[in-house]
């Protein structure tokens, strides 16, 4: 599971307040780094699409918090150094084994072989 | 109702896909061109969700966009993962994505597996929720109206054929098999047909049989595939294909060949009567020979209906007589397997009292529960309404546990206009841009609008 993916994921446990299932906390037991071709334009287009605070939090939990600024600076589209660091965090850091935790309910979704299992039991949906 | 609908889907979608997942990497499951085009046209940096991605056959397209696949079936998701795709396990009715985060959404051959209108609508609404305003969704569902034939009902069960003969890959197709069998064994079969346990001929037959063993085994395997394919590929709506003389002749030949591998000292008259009834039935079933394709839904469609085990009767009798004959056992297994598919209206075609009698004796209890005649009307109509659920779920459970369990997938095939109407009336946040027919599917491309509930 890449951090770009994680940024889009939310918990849908029943009874949560709106937004109560996001962002999911990451507790990783196995992380790997997978090289991905860098495309500046692609990465730049990701910036408005991601929730920055959630991305920061996720990066921090995996030890990459210092790679990113607290906010994207104006003119980031042409800041290659920033884009490369963002590229690395979004696309190259992968959680292979671990747990995603719903912030409000505490429900845990396992990640196995890089695949998050977001299924809920019938009574939880 | 929800519980029963969910159970039906568990039994006849989820469990089936889990079983058949290893076979999904066959070459026949290629991506449809219009879907490929839809993905390729998404601009650089788009986020795309493939809801019900299966083994990820669309996830490799367009390296300039970020694709996220999800599916309910773990083996399929795992396959996609092993190909390097970003995927997850989830349920379409409860997508684990935040609102409006995707630029495009795909739903290719997915929502026809939902067993109620409400669930189909809910699936579409969930996908609309995760789509950003101005983003597009592409939905493909199996069409009730096919080019050559039409399903009689919208709610159907489609058996899975793990390995149909493939002409493209160079393996002999069923047509070739028929020819092989015809050439090599017709003479043998015809000879045997008119002679009993004649000494020299008997020896000749045995000698010939042994020399053919290797070929026969190969042909049997290929035949097995063809027979399985043929037996289950009767479409509901088609009339009996009596015009297909070629197939009738060939299958008669092969069956005759098989029957004569057994001991000669059986009750020939009875056997021949049953044999000819069975022949008529089988030959009436065969469609014209063409490679099976996942694209063409209806080729394998059958409707839940009264149980027929009477084609298993004929083979069973032969397999009893000659247990060590591999081909007969295989054929018996296939027909027994296929007999759990509940091909419709077969009892009425057979007027032979001997077979009818045998039918009662051989009626397999586990298979029967799914296909009790009195429940035919219940299963075949829409699954809305009360009073059917217990019957359906009980039957389905027992069907699922049938030891020969032909994998039956549930489909709600869509009528022309039904998908568009569902979206127009139930999902106001989507505006249909394009509606068309493609490869036996009804298709819609729609755009997310600011209006409607999210």
XYZ file of N, CA and C in Angstrom, chain A residues 1-13 22 24 32 39 41-42 45-46 49-51 90-91 94-96 112-120 122 125, chain B residues 2-3 6 10 43-47 63-66 68 71-72 74 77-78 81-82 84 86-91 94-99 101-103 126 129 132:
240
model
N 0.841 -1.199 0.000
C 0.000 0.000 0.000
C 0.878 1.251 0.000
N 0.716 2.059 -1.002
C 1.472 3.314 -1.065
C 0.768 4.390 -0.241
N 1.529 5.433 0.058
C 0.921 6.476 0.887
C -0.081 7.312 0.098
N 0.050 7.338 -1.220
C -0.971 8.021 -2.016
C -2.302 7.288 -1.861
N -2.240 5.962 -1.895
C -3.436 5.160 -1.672
C -4.002 5.431 -0.285
N -3.131 5.380 0.705
C -3.575 5.588 2.088
C -4.302 6.907 2.239
N -3.853 7.897 1.499
C -4.435 9.221 1.634
C -5.908 9.258 1.197
N -6.279 8.303 0.362
C -7.647 8.263 -0.147
C -8.562 7.388 0.704
N -7.964 6.621 1.605
C -8.732 5.626 2.346
C -9.370 6.192 3.600
N -10.578 5.708 3.858
C -11.246 6.107 5.081
C -11.983 4.911 5.671
N -12.260 5.013 6.935
C -13.023 3.939 7.575
C -14.509 4.223 7.407
N -15.283 3.164 7.154
C -16.734 3.321 7.022
C -17.488 2.536 8.082
N -16.887 2.426 9.235
C -17.578 1.767 10.343
C -18.850 2.549 10.623
N -11.362 9.268 9.193
C -10.199 9.711 8.403
C -9.351 10.691 9.202
N -6.789 7.273 8.519
C -6.506 6.018 9.215
C -5.076 6.053 9.759
N 8.532 -1.425 2.609
C 9.592 -1.552 1.608
C 9.637 -0.304 0.747
N 8.030 11.603 -12.415
C 7.385 12.469 -13.404
C 6.915 13.716 -12.667
N 5.457 16.472 -13.499
C 4.110 16.967 -13.745
C 3.073 16.133 -12.994
N 3.293 14.842 -13.033
C 2.384 13.929 -12.331
C 2.346 14.262 -10.853
N 0.576 17.435 -9.925
C -0.889 17.333 -9.991
C -1.471 16.605 -8.798
N -0.633 15.883 -8.086
C -1.124 15.181 -6.900
C -1.358 16.152 -5.749
N -4.747 17.207 -4.833
C -5.649 16.068 -4.639
C -5.464 15.390 -3.295
N -4.327 15.557 -2.689
C -4.116 14.876 -1.416
C -4.486 15.778 -0.252
N -4.854 15.118 0.851
C -5.052 15.834 2.107
C -3.685 15.940 2.765
N 5.040 9.654 -1.593
C 3.731 9.220 -2.105
C 3.770 7.861 -2.779
N 4.845 7.640 -3.552
C 4.832 6.506 -4.479
C 5.847 5.408 -4.193
N 6.188 1.825 0.636
C 5.041 0.909 0.628
C 4.936 0.139 1.933
N 3.734 0.094 2.463
C 3.488 -0.730 3.645
C 3.092 -2.115 3.155
N 3.907 -3.095 3.533
C 3.643 -4.469 3.095
C 2.790 -5.203 4.135
N -2.036 -6.942 4.372
C -1.303 -8.195 4.163
C -0.759 -8.221 2.750
N 0.513 -8.465 2.610
C 1.171 -8.494 1.302
C 0.892 -7.196 0.537
N 0.822 -6.144 1.239
C 0.591 -4.848 0.606
C -0.860 -4.562 0.287
N -1.748 -5.480 0.652
C -3.158 -5.328 0.328
C -3.952 -4.974 1.585
N -4.502 -3.770 1.648
C -5.354 -3.450 2.794
C -6.664 -4.217 2.693
N -7.102 -4.742 3.821
C -8.391 -5.410 3.862
C -9.388 -4.488 4.531
N -10.197 -3.832 3.708
C -11.110 -2.815 4.216
C -12.512 -3.360 4.443
N -12.638 -4.673 4.448
C -13.954 -5.270 4.635
C -14.423 -5.100 6.059
N -15.706 -4.863 6.179
C -16.320 -4.783 7.495
C -17.292 -5.934 7.616
N -20.882 -7.576 8.519
C -22.220 -7.050 8.173
C -22.730 -6.050 9.198
N -21.463 -2.267 9.080
C -21.671 -1.333 7.969
C -22.991 -0.576 8.117
N -32.416 -8.075 2.628
C -31.005 -7.704 2.444
C -30.112 -8.888 2.767
N -30.466 -9.554 3.852
C -29.642 -10.678 4.283
C -29.654 -11.779 3.246
N -27.737 -10.677 0.204
C -26.311 -10.745 0.501
C -25.829 -12.195 0.491
N -23.089 -13.989 -1.785
C -21.952 -14.701 -1.198
C -21.778 -16.059 -1.858
N -6.595 12.371 -18.209
C -5.405 13.202 -18.325
C -4.335 12.805 -17.310
N -3.158 13.249 -17.567
C -2.006 12.935 -16.730
C -2.294 13.337 -15.288
N -1.933 12.450 -14.393
C -2.107 12.766 -12.976
C -3.503 12.491 -12.449
N -4.333 11.833 -13.250
C -5.683 11.507 -12.774
C -5.633 10.360 -11.779
N -6.601 10.384 -10.869
C -6.770 9.262 -9.932
C -7.975 8.477 -10.402
N 0.154 4.717 -18.018
C 1.083 4.863 -16.899
C 1.079 6.288 -16.343
N 0.361 7.192 -16.992
C 0.382 8.572 -16.544
C -0.728 8.887 -15.540
N -1.492 7.877 -15.207
C -2.540 8.085 -14.217
C -2.333 7.099 -13.067
N -2.945 7.412 -11.928
C -2.797 6.553 -10.748
C -4.068 5.741 -10.592
N -6.298 2.722 -8.752
C -6.506 1.980 -7.521
C -7.603 0.965 -7.785
N -11.584 -5.091 -5.002
C -12.468 -6.206 -5.314
C -12.787 -6.935 -4.016
N -13.825 -7.724 -4.068
C -14.241 -8.478 -2.879
C -13.483 -9.806 -2.780
N -10.401 -12.076 -2.633
C -8.990 -11.985 -2.289
C -8.053 -12.639 -3.307
N -7.611 -10.242 -6.138
C -6.870 -9.056 -5.711
C -5.390 -9.378 -5.558
N -5.146 -10.552 -5.044
C -3.754 -10.976 -4.858
C -3.032 -11.091 -6.201
N -2.189 -7.743 -7.289
C -1.080 -7.239 -6.482
C 0.246 -7.785 -6.972
N 0.234 -9.061 -7.300
C 1.466 -9.683 -7.780
C 1.937 -9.091 -9.108
N 1.896 -6.013 -9.478
C 2.433 -4.708 -9.105
C 1.414 -3.593 -8.975
N -1.763 -1.328 -7.291
C -2.296 -0.905 -6.005
C -3.733 -1.384 -5.928
N -3.982 -2.268 -4.981
C -5.311 -2.856 -4.875
C -5.681 -3.055 -3.418
N -6.962 -3.228 -3.186
C -7.384 -3.561 -1.839
C -8.645 -4.400 -1.865
N -8.950 -4.912 -0.700
C -10.117 -5.758 -0.532
C -11.228 -4.906 0.055
N -12.362 -4.858 -0.599
C -13.471 -4.124 -0.001
C -14.758 -4.560 -0.685
N -15.865 -4.032 -0.185
C -17.173 -4.356 -0.747
C -17.699 -3.137 -1.493
N -19.849 -0.470 0.114
C -19.287 0.277 1.237
C -17.836 0.598 0.899
N -17.639 1.535 -0.004
C -16.290 1.792 -0.497
C -15.486 2.587 0.531
N -14.264 2.180 0.755
C -13.462 2.803 1.819
C -12.722 4.052 1.350
N -13.352 4.819 0.495
C -12.691 6.009 -0.029
C -13.422 7.252 0.430
N -12.647 8.326 0.577
C -13.303 9.568 0.964
C -14.055 10.163 -0.221
N -14.935 11.116 0.122
C -15.807 11.686 -0.920
C -15.016 12.413 -1.992
N -12.878 11.924 -4.314
C -11.419 11.940 -4.421
C -10.895 11.372 -5.741
N -11.773 10.835 -6.560
C -11.298 10.246 -7.816
C -11.716 11.074 -9.027
N -10.842 11.078 -10.039
C -11.150 11.764 -11.290
C -11.979 10.888 -12.217
N -22.584 4.752 -4.424
C -21.286 4.752 -3.753
C -20.187 5.212 -4.705
N -20.363 8.836 -5.221
C -19.875 9.562 -4.040
C -18.381 9.822 -4.112
N -15.152 12.923 -8.177
C -15.174 14.373 -8.044
C -16.151 14.962 -9.058
